[in-house]
mmCIF file of C-alpha atoms in Angstrom:
data_model
loop_
_atom_site.group_PDB
_atom_site.id
_atom_site.type_symbol
_atom_site.label_atom_id
_atom_site.label_comp_id
_atom_site.label_asym_id
_atom_site.label_seq_id
_atom_site.Cartn_x
_atom_site.Cartn_y
_atom_site.Cartn_z
ATOM 1 C CA MET A 25 -53.698 -33.397 -11.735
ATOM 2 C CA THR A 26 -50.796 -35.164 -13.361
ATOM 3 C CA ARG A 27 -49.586 -32.044 -14.956
ATOM 4 C CA LYS A 28 -49.964 -29.977 -11.733
ATOM 5 C CA ILE A 29 -47.712 -32.914 -10.332
ATOM 6 C CA VAL A 30 -45.003 -32.597 -13.043
ATOM 7 C CA ALA A 31 -44.920 -28.730 -12.481
ATOM 8 C CA LEU A 32 -44.643 -29.058 -8.982
ATOM 9 C CA LEU A 33 -41.396 -31.431 -8.960
ATOM 10 C CA VAL A 34 -40.079 -29.356 -11.690
ATOM 11 C CA VAL A 35 -40.273 -26.138 -9.261
ATOM 12 C CA VAL A 36 -38.727 -28.172 -6.444
ATOM 13 C CA LEU A 37 -36.226 -29.295 -8.270
ATOM 14 C CA PHE A 38 -35.380 -25.950 -9.440
ATOM 15 C CA ALA A 39 -35.066 -24.554 -6.095
ATOM 16 C CA ALA A 40 -32.816 -27.120 -5.230
ATOM 17 C CA ALA A 41 -30.765 -26.416 -7.766
ATOM 18 C CA PHE A 42 -30.808 -22.688 -7.503
ATOM 19 C CA VAL A 43 -29.707 -23.418 -3.499
ATOM 20 C CA ALA A 44 -27.023 -25.564 -4.527
ATOM 21 C CA GLY A 45 -25.834 -23.211 -6.519
ATOM 22 C CA CYS A 46 -25.352 -20.192 -3.749
ATOM 23 C CA GLY A 47 -22.575 -22.023 -2.306
ATOM 24 C CA GLY A 48 -21.449 -21.998 1.720
ATOM 25 C CA SER A 49 -21.489 -19.325 3.937
ATOM 26 C CA SER A 50 -18.328 -16.875 3.829
ATOM 27 C CA ASN A 51 -17.143 -17.960 7.249
ATOM 28 C CA THR A 52 -16.756 -21.644 6.528
ATOM 29 C CA GLY A 53 -14.308 -20.511 3.527
ATOM 30 C CA GLY A 54 -17.252 -19.452 1.109
ATOM 31 C CA GLN A 55 -16.670 -22.913 -0.636
ATOM 32 C CA SER A 56 -18.925 -22.916 -3.482
ATOM 33 C CA SER A 57 -20.715 -26.184 -5.534
ATOM 34 C CA GLY A 58 -17.638 -26.132 -7.644
ATOM 35 C CA GLY A 59 -15.661 -26.384 -4.689
ATOM 36 C CA GLN A 60 -13.738 -22.969 -4.863
ATOM 37 C CA LYS A 61 -12.797 -21.850 -1.401
ATOM 38 C CA PHE A 62 -13.450 -18.076 -1.318
ATOM 39 C CA ILE A 63 -10.808 -16.410 1.467
ATOM 40 C CA ASN A 64 -11.408 -12.584 1.823
ATOM 41 C CA ILE A 65 -8.424 -11.238 3.308
ATOM 42 C CA ALA A 66 -9.119 -7.990 5.600
ATOM 43 C CA THR A 67 -5.877 -5.871 6.326
ATOM 44 C CA GLY A 68 -5.206 -2.309 6.681
ATOM 45 C CA GLY A 69 -4.529 0.775 4.438
ATOM 46 C CA THR A 70 -2.858 0.745 1.368
ATOM 47 C CA ALA A 71 0.190 2.387 2.755
ATOM 48 C CA GLY A 72 0.929 0.080 5.725
ATOM 49 C CA THR A 73 2.252 -3.445 6.288
ATOM 50 C CA TYR A 74 -0.742 -5.376 6.475
ATOM 51 C CA PHE A 75 -1.670 -4.691 2.831
ATOM 52 C CA PRO A 76 1.495 -5.939 1.108
ATOM 53 C CA LEU A 77 1.637 -9.018 3.402
ATOM 54 C CA GLY A 78 -2.329 -9.689 2.785
ATOM 55 C CA GLY A 79 -1.446 -9.460 -0.943
ATOM 56 C CA ALA A 80 0.983 -11.946 -0.465
ATOM 57 C CA LEU A 81 -0.916 -14.445 1.400
ATOM 58 C CA ALA A 82 -3.714 -14.117 -1.265
ATOM 59 C CA GLU A 83 -1.008 -15.218 -3.986
ATOM 60 C CA ILE A 84 0.402 -18.112 -1.770
ATOM 61 C CA TRP A 85 -2.709 -19.421 -0.887
ATOM 62 C CA ASN A 86 -4.106 -19.433 -4.559
ATOM 63 C CA LYS A 87 -1.158 -21.265 -5.706
ATOM 64 C CA ASN A 88 -0.691 -24.118 -2.984
ATOM 65 C CA ILE A 89 -4.675 -24.288 -1.827
ATOM 66 C CA PRO A 90 -6.783 -26.370 -4.485
ATOM 67 C CA GLY A 91 -9.722 -24.446 -5.271
ATOM 68 C CA ALA A 92 -8.557 -21.351 -3.320
ATOM 69 C CA ASN A 93 -9.989 -17.680 -4.353
ATOM 70 C CA ALA A 94 -8.019 -15.254 -2.395
ATOM 71 C CA THR A 95 -8.077 -11.524 -2.307
ATOM 72 C CA ALA A 96 -6.759 -9.068 -0.180
ATOM 73 C CA GLN A 97 -8.893 -5.947 0.578
ATOM 74 C CA SER A 98 -7.485 -2.595 1.837
ATOM 75 C CA THR A 99 -9.727 -1.557 4.967
ATOM 76 C CA GLY A 100 -9.409 0.785 8.205
ATOM 77 C CA ALA A 101 -6.978 -2.382 10.126
ATOM 78 C CA SER A 102 -7.384 -3.916 13.416
ATOM 79 C CA VAL A 103 -10.936 -2.942 14.684
ATOM 80 C CA ALA A 104 -12.700 -2.942 11.218
ATOM 81 C CA ASN A 105 -11.448 -5.922 10.550
ATOM 82 C CA VAL A 106 -12.552 -7.522 13.649
ATOM 83 C CA ASN A 107 -16.233 -5.931 12.806
ATOM 84 C CA LEU A 108 -15.922 -7.309 9.014
ATOM 85 C CA LEU A 109 -15.404 -10.887 10.341
ATOM 86 C CA LYS A 110 -18.178 -10.462 12.894
ATOM 87 C CA ASP A 111 -20.192 -9.583 9.971
ATOM 88 C CA GLY A 112 -19.185 -12.435 7.465
ATOM 89 C CA LYS A 113 -17.593 -10.152 5.020
ATOM 90 C CA ALA A 114 -13.805 -11.416 5.652
ATOM 91 C CA GLU A 115 -12.426 -15.208 6.361
ATOM 92 C CA VAL A 116 -9.427 -13.801 7.998
ATOM 93 C CA ILE A 117 -8.268 -10.838 9.221
ATOM 94 C CA PHE A 118 -5.034 -8.802 10.335
ATOM 95 C CA VAL A 119 -5.443 -7.436 13.903
ATOM 96 C CA GLN A 120 -3.266 -6.716 16.671
ATOM 97 C CA ASN A 121 -3.207 -8.917 19.689
ATOM 98 C CA ASP A 122 -4.688 -6.315 21.743
ATOM 99 C CA ILE A 123 -7.496 -5.638 19.656
ATOM 100 C CA ALA A 124 -8.596 -8.935 19.603
ATOM 101 C CA TYR A 125 -8.338 -9.500 23.140
ATOM 102 C CA TYR A 126 -10.712 -7.094 23.500
ATOM 103 C CA ALA A 127 -13.042 -8.181 21.138
ATOM 104 C CA TYR A 128 -13.213 -11.655 22.672
ATOM 105 C CA ASN A 129 -13.398 -10.568 26.154
ATOM 106 C CA GLY A 130 -15.757 -7.473 25.263
ATOM 107 C CA THR A 131 -13.719 -4.528 26.938
ATOM 108 C CA GLU A 132 -12.342 -1.602 25.818
ATOM 109 C CA MET A 133 -14.009 -0.173 22.269
ATOM 110 C CA PHE A 134 -15.856 -3.989 21.966
ATOM 111 C CA LYS A 135 -17.372 -3.070 25.683
ATOM 112 C CA ASN A 136 -20.967 -3.540 24.181
ATOM 113 C CA ASN A 137 -20.207 -5.664 20.996
ATOM 114 C CA LYS A 138 -18.052 -8.724 22.418
ATOM 115 C CA TYR A 139 -17.266 -11.139 19.764
ATOM 116 C CA GLU A 140 -16.560 -14.831 21.466
ATOM 117 C CA ASP A 141 -16.345 -16.289 18.369
ATOM 118 C CA ILE A 142 -12.973 -14.829 16.894
ATOM 119 C CA ARG A 143 -10.037 -17.328 17.040
ATOM 120 C CA GLY A 144 -6.739 -17.017 16.501
ATOM 121 C CA LEU A 145 -4.374 -18.468 13.535
ATOM 122 C CA ALA A 146 -0.910 -17.085 14.480
ATOM 123 C CA THR A 147 0.936 -13.889 15.462
ATOM 124 C CA LEU A 148 3.113 -12.724 13.411
ATOM 125 C CA TYR A 149 5.539 -9.585 14.218
ATOM 126 C CA PRO A 150 6.072 -7.298 17.122
ATOM 127 C CA GLU A 151 4.229 -3.691 16.606
ATOM 128 C CA THR A 152 6.190 -1.772 19.606
ATOM 129 C CA ILE A 153 4.672 1.015 21.139
ATOM 130 C CA GLN A 154 7.185 4.159 20.601
ATOM 131 C CA ILE A 155 6.914 7.006 22.810
ATOM 132 C CA VAL A 156 8.656 9.657 20.864
ATOM 133 C CA THR A 157 9.578 13.611 21.759
ATOM 134 C CA THR A 158 12.160 16.015 20.853
ATOM 135 C CA ALA A 159 15.550 16.781 22.907
ATOM 136 C CA ASN A 160 14.334 20.439 22.958
ATOM 137 C CA THR A 161 11.573 19.444 25.851
ATOM 138 C CA GLY A 162 13.775 18.002 28.308
ATOM 139 C CA ILE A 163 11.637 14.599 28.742
ATOM 140 C CA LYS A 164 13.508 11.914 29.390
ATOM 141 C CA SER A 165 11.176 9.402 31.303
ATOM 142 C CA ILE A 166 7.608 8.487 31.340
ATOM 143 C CA HIS A 167 7.149 10.092 34.479
ATOM 144 C CA ASP A 168 8.069 13.220 32.892
ATOM 145 C CA LEU A 169 5.238 13.218 31.348
ATOM 146 C CA LYS A 170 2.923 14.768 33.882
ATOM 147 C CA GLY A 171 1.816 18.490 32.928
ATOM 148 C CA LYS A 172 2.997 17.866 28.795
ATOM 149 C CA ARG A 173 1.094 17.903 25.629
ATOM 150 C CA VAL A 174 0.489 14.445 24.810
ATOM 151 C CA ALA A 175 -0.743 13.019 21.779
ATOM 152 C CA VAL A 176 -1.878 9.391 22.422
ATOM 153 C CA GLY A 177 -3.506 8.319 19.228
ATOM 154 C CA ALA A 178 -6.946 9.028 17.548
ATOM 155 C CA ALA A 179 -9.924 8.454 19.669
ATOM 156 C CA GLY A 180 -11.015 4.865 20.247
ATOM 157 C CA SER A 181 -7.820 3.448 18.472
ATOM 158 C CA GLY A 182 -5.601 0.981 19.586
ATOM 159 C CA THR A 183 -2.801 3.602 19.927
ATOM 160 C CA GLU A 184 -4.875 5.336 22.183
ATOM 161 C CA ALA A 185 -5.779 2.270 24.441
ATOM 162 C CA ASN A 186 -1.933 1.530 24.789
ATOM 163 C CA ALA A 187 -1.106 5.122 25.647
ATOM 164 C CA ARG A 188 -3.506 5.040 28.140
ATOM 165 C CA GLN A 189 -2.664 1.798 29.754
ATOM 166 C CA ILE A 190 1.134 2.575 29.450
ATOM 167 C CA LEU A 191 0.623 5.843 31.567
ATOM 168 C CA GLU A 192 -1.857 4.063 33.982
ATOM 169 C CA ALA A 193 1.364 1.225 34.773
ATOM 170 C CA ALA A 194 3.670 4.393 35.712
ATOM 171 C CA GLY A 195 0.938 5.806 37.977
ATOM 172 C CA ILE A 196 -0.112 8.363 35.872
ATOM 173 C CA THR A 197 -3.951 9.669 34.475
ATOM 174 C CA TYR A 198 -5.175 11.697 31.449
ATOM 175 C CA ASN A 199 -6.140 14.252 34.377
ATOM 176 C CA ASP A 200 -2.110 14.567 34.888
ATOM 177 C CA ILE A 201 -1.578 15.201 31.084
ATOM 178 C CA GLN A 202 -2.941 17.473 28.084
ATOM 179 C CA VAL A 203 -4.572 14.972 26.166
ATOM 180 C CA GLN A 204 -3.867 15.381 22.275
ATOM 181 C CA TYR A 205 -6.315 12.794 20.351
ATOM 182 C CA LEU A 206 -4.370 12.907 16.938
ATOM 183 C CA SER A 207 -3.641 10.341 14.549
ATOM 184 C CA PHE A 208 0.145 9.462 14.329
ATOM 185 C CA ALA A 209 0.052 11.156 11.071
ATOM 186 C CA GLU A 210 -1.132 14.429 12.610
ATOM 187 C CA ALA A 211 0.924 14.011 15.919
ATOM 188 C CA ALA A 212 4.298 13.427 13.711
ATOM 189 C CA ASN A 213 3.326 17.061 12.516
ATOM 190 C CA ASN A 214 2.575 18.447 15.362
ATOM 191 C CA LEU A 215 5.333 17.246 16.917
ATOM 192 C CA LYS A 216 7.872 18.707 14.410
ATOM 193 C CA ASP A 217 6.039 22.155 14.719
ATOM 194 C CA GLY A 218 6.088 22.023 18.672
ATOM 195 C CA ASN A 219 2.464 21.951 18.834
ATOM 196 C CA VAL A 220 2.787 18.454 21.219
ATOM 197 C CA ASP A 221 5.485 17.757 23.035
ATOM 198 C CA VAL A 222 5.543 13.657 23.080
ATOM 199 C CA ALA A 223 3.487 11.303 20.734
ATOM 200 C CA PHE A 224 2.718 7.323 21.212
ATOM 201 C CA VAL A 225 3.051 5.558 18.169
ATOM 202 C CA THR A 226 2.412 1.923 17.754
ATOM 203 C CA ALA A 227 3.798 0.604 14.539
ATOM 204 C CA GLY A 228 6.871 -1.893 13.558
ATOM 205 C CA PHE A 229 10.362 0.134 13.968
ATOM 206 C CA PRO A 230 12.139 1.649 12.558
ATOM 207 C CA THR A 231 8.934 3.543 11.623
ATOM 208 C CA ALA A 232 9.143 5.865 8.544
ATOM 209 C CA ALA A 233 7.468 8.893 9.976
ATOM 210 C CA ILE A 234 9.839 8.819 13.019
ATOM 211 C CA ARG A 235 13.028 8.522 10.689
ATOM 212 C CA ASP A 236 11.012 11.870 9.107
ATOM 213 C CA ILE A 237 11.050 13.345 12.413
ATOM 214 C CA ALA A 238 14.537 12.832 13.316
ATOM 215 C CA ALA A 239 15.748 14.258 10.094
ATOM 216 C CA GLN A 240 14.497 17.700 11.019
ATOM 217 C CA HIS A 241 15.051 17.308 14.995
ATOM 218 C CA LYS A 242 17.039 15.582 17.150
ATOM 219 C CA ILE A 243 14.479 12.964 18.554
ATOM 220 C CA VAL A 244 14.284 11.233 21.997
ATOM 221 C CA LEU A 245 12.818 7.701 22.415
ATOM 222 C CA ILE A 246 11.191 7.399 26.188
ATOM 223 C CA PRO A 247 12.468 4.257 28.042
ATOM 224 C CA LEU A 248 10.060 2.444 30.435
ATOM 225 C CA ASP A 249 11.336 1.652 33.739
ATOM 226 C CA ASP A 250 11.379 -2.109 34.701
ATOM 227 C CA LYS A 251 8.592 -1.397 37.537
ATOM 228 C CA THR A 252 6.371 0.018 34.736
ATOM 229 C CA VAL A 253 6.649 -2.582 32.422
ATOM 230 C CA GLU A 254 6.075 -5.096 35.169
ATOM 231 C CA ASN A 255 2.835 -3.490 36.172
ATOM 232 C CA LEU A 256 1.619 -3.623 32.697
ATOM 233 C CA ILE A 257 2.219 -7.239 31.704
ATOM 234 C CA SER A 258 1.119 -8.264 34.706
ATOM 235 C CA LYS A 259 -2.428 -6.449 34.266
ATOM 236 C CA TYR A 260 -2.523 -6.572 30.420
ATOM 237 C CA PRO A 261 -0.686 -10.026 29.360
ATOM 238 C CA PHE A 262 -0.682 -9.267 25.785
ATOM 239 C CA TYR A 263 2.099 -7.152 26.087
ATOM 240 C CA THR A 264 5.502 -8.120 25.579
ATOM 241 C CA LYS A 265 8.737 -6.431 26.583
ATOM 242 C CA THR A 266 10.635 -4.990 23.364
ATOM 243 C CA VAL A 267 14.380 -3.480 23.026
ATOM 244 C CA ILE A 268 14.827 -0.761 20.410
ATOM 245 C CA PRO A 269 18.218 -1.308 19.649
ATOM 246 C CA ALA A 270 20.953 1.838 19.721
ATOM 247 C CA ASN A 271 20.978 3.367 16.394
ATOM 248 C CA THR A 272 17.757 2.542 15.074
ATOM 249 C CA TYR A 273 17.280 6.122 14.339
ATOM 250 C CA SER A 274 19.266 9.084 13.538
ATOM 251 C CA GLY A 275 20.990 10.198 16.921
ATOM 252 C CA GLN A 276 19.598 7.128 19.392
ATOM 253 C CA THR A 277 22.775 6.284 20.787
ATOM 254 C CA GLU A 278 21.471 4.018 23.274
ATOM 255 C CA ASP A 279 18.956 0.904 23.297
ATOM 256 C CA VAL A 280 15.659 1.931 24.827
ATOM 257 C CA THR A 281 13.329 -0.232 26.762
ATOM 258 C CA ALA A 282 9.772 -0.447 25.430
ATOM 259 C CA VAL A 283 6.844 -2.860 25.116
ATOM 260 C CA SER A 284 5.174 -4.050 22.035
ATOM 261 C CA VAL A 285 1.631 -5.784 21.148
ATOM 262 C CA LYS A 286 1.690 -8.588 18.351
ATOM 263 C CA SER A 287 -0.211 -8.409 14.770
ATOM 264 C CA MET A 288 -1.758 -11.607 14.157
ATOM 265 C CA LEU A 289 -3.917 -13.311 11.891
ATOM 266 C CA ALA A 290 -7.327 -14.141 13.239
ATOM 267 C CA VAL A 291 -10.380 -15.990 11.625
ATOM 268 C CA SER A 292 -13.864 -17.279 12.667
ATOM 269 C CA SER A 293 -14.443 -20.310 14.945
ATOM 270 C CA LYS A 294 -16.697 -21.546 12.072
ATOM 271 C CA LEU A 295 -13.890 -21.817 9.653
ATOM 272 C CA ASP A 296 -13.279 -24.944 7.990
ATOM 273 C CA GLU A 297 -10.609 -26.842 10.214
ATOM 274 C CA GLU A 298 -8.395 -28.482 7.086
ATOM 275 C CA LEU A 299 -8.828 -24.890 5.553
ATOM 276 C CA ALA A 300 -7.450 -22.951 8.467
ATOM 277 C CA TYR A 301 -4.429 -25.863 8.764
ATOM 278 C CA GLN A 302 -3.549 -25.595 4.852
ATOM 279 C CA MET A 303 -3.650 -21.593 4.897
ATOM 280 C CA LEU A 304 -1.186 -21.683 7.798
ATOM 281 C CA LYS A 305 0.925 -24.164 6.575
ATOM 282 C CA THR A 306 1.379 -23.198 2.857
ATOM 283 C CA MET A 307 2.168 -19.648 4.901
ATOM 284 C CA TYR A 308 5.259 -20.853 6.829
ATOM 285 C CA GLU A 309 6.512 -22.793 4.161
ATOM 286 C CA ASN A 310 6.271 -19.726 1.692
ATOM 287 C CA ARG A 311 7.858 -17.749 3.709
ATOM 288 C CA ASP A 312 9.976 -16.066 0.883
ATOM 289 C CA ARG A 313 7.145 -14.418 -0.541
ATOM 290 C CA LEU A 314 6.474 -12.778 2.630
ATOM 291 C CA ILE A 315 9.637 -11.346 2.692
ATOM 292 C CA ALA A 316 9.542 -10.104 -1.068
ATOM 293 C CA ALA A 317 6.614 -8.189 0.247
ATOM 294 C CA HIS A 318 7.865 -6.647 2.931
ATOM 295 C CA GLU A 319 11.122 -7.803 4.297
ATOM 296 C CA GLN A 320 11.761 -6.507 7.584
ATOM 297 C CA SER A 321 8.047 -7.716 8.751
ATOM 298 C CA GLY A 322 8.152 -11.184 6.574
ATOM 299 C CA LYS A 323 11.326 -12.043 8.334
ATOM 300 C CA GLN A 324 9.913 -12.088 11.959
ATOM 301 C CA ILE A 325 6.991 -14.415 10.749
ATOM 302 C CA LEU A 326 8.472 -17.788 11.725
ATOM 303 C CA PRO A 327 6.009 -20.866 12.932
ATOM 304 C CA GLU A 328 8.300 -21.152 16.027
ATOM 305 C CA THR A 329 7.333 -17.658 17.117
ATOM 306 C CA GLY A 330 3.729 -18.135 15.911
ATOM 307 C CA LYS A 331 2.133 -18.787 19.278
ATOM 308 C CA GLU A 332 4.126 -16.070 21.180
ATOM 309 C CA GLY A 333 1.513 -13.252 22.433
ATOM 310 C CA MET A 334 -1.720 -15.161 21.265
ATOM 311 C CA SER A 335 -4.540 -13.435 23.357
ATOM 312 C CA ILE A 336 -7.292 -15.570 22.480
ATOM 313 C CA PRO A 337 -8.092 -19.013 21.874
ATOM 314 C CA LEU A 338 -6.553 -20.788 18.729
ATOM 315 C CA HIS A 339 -8.408 -22.307 15.919
ATOM 316 C CA PRO A 340 -8.492 -25.972 15.777
ATOM 317 C CA GLY A 341 -6.700 -25.960 12.811
ATOM 318 C CA ALA A 342 -3.955 -23.781 14.055
ATOM 319 C CA GLU A 343 -3.792 -25.996 16.991
ATOM 320 C CA LYS A 344 -3.271 -28.910 14.667
ATOM 321 C CA TYR A 345 -0.358 -27.318 12.540
ATOM 322 C CA PHE A 346 1.326 -26.168 15.821
ATOM 323 C CA LYS A 347 0.830 -29.502 17.561
ATOM 324 C CA GLU A 348 2.273 -31.137 14.139
ATOM 325 C CA ILE A 349 5.517 -29.024 14.283
ATOM 326 C CA GLY A 350 5.906 -29.748 18.117
ATOM 327 C CA LYS A 351 4.896 -26.101 19.571
#
């Protein structure tokens, strides 16, 4: 009997040790028994902006947060990242604020896949919806798109939602245009070849692919009138009015009124509050590393604008940080 009791105690102790060794769940920062905080950062494609900034964040957090073990992962960007966060496969994600809004509210591509536990860490920099055509089309305003071949983005993409909502605000439906569901790379090539008339592009400006088109053709950026902008923002408050300055692209001699969504960092509501606070604090204290990773976008990542365009509830750790700096 005594031997059986001893054997049972050994099994119980072994099981307890095994459970302790497994560490916490990923959405609480992945903290292990050794005090390590595993932080998987879901970014985007390796050629985009999210990936280098994610690598810079990993470096910042590993150097400045005790026990941090952060890595940046290349992904399919915003929509894919929300699903990675929801499934506990990422602790921090890059995402557009409109996509985060859709996920939290269960609309658009998240209509049957609502994710109410998503929380905002900070907004970063604007991603502008640029509506580009070539001069030979004669298109000068959003209302001229009726009857035209319009590349609205890949089906189910954030760009496609942007295009549809902007057209709606201008009183145009997909029945009024010849819809082309093309990724921007496809749209750019088709625009150069004359196979489409207009392309919607959601990206920080200047965008390399638009510069490439401008090197071969005289381009026109289609401005949005005040009424369209007002209609859009009143219905979809995650948009902000933006001016694309003259000479951003070759041949563009005047400022162009556009709208932007914001790139942002999002986390799960389950993420440890102190860890979220430290992530935000150290990010802003080491902006030079973000600028080194991507100068144009890094310069726009500022604590004073970190809540602008926030489309979902803030994480408590982020609330603590912004309250501390008076924002």
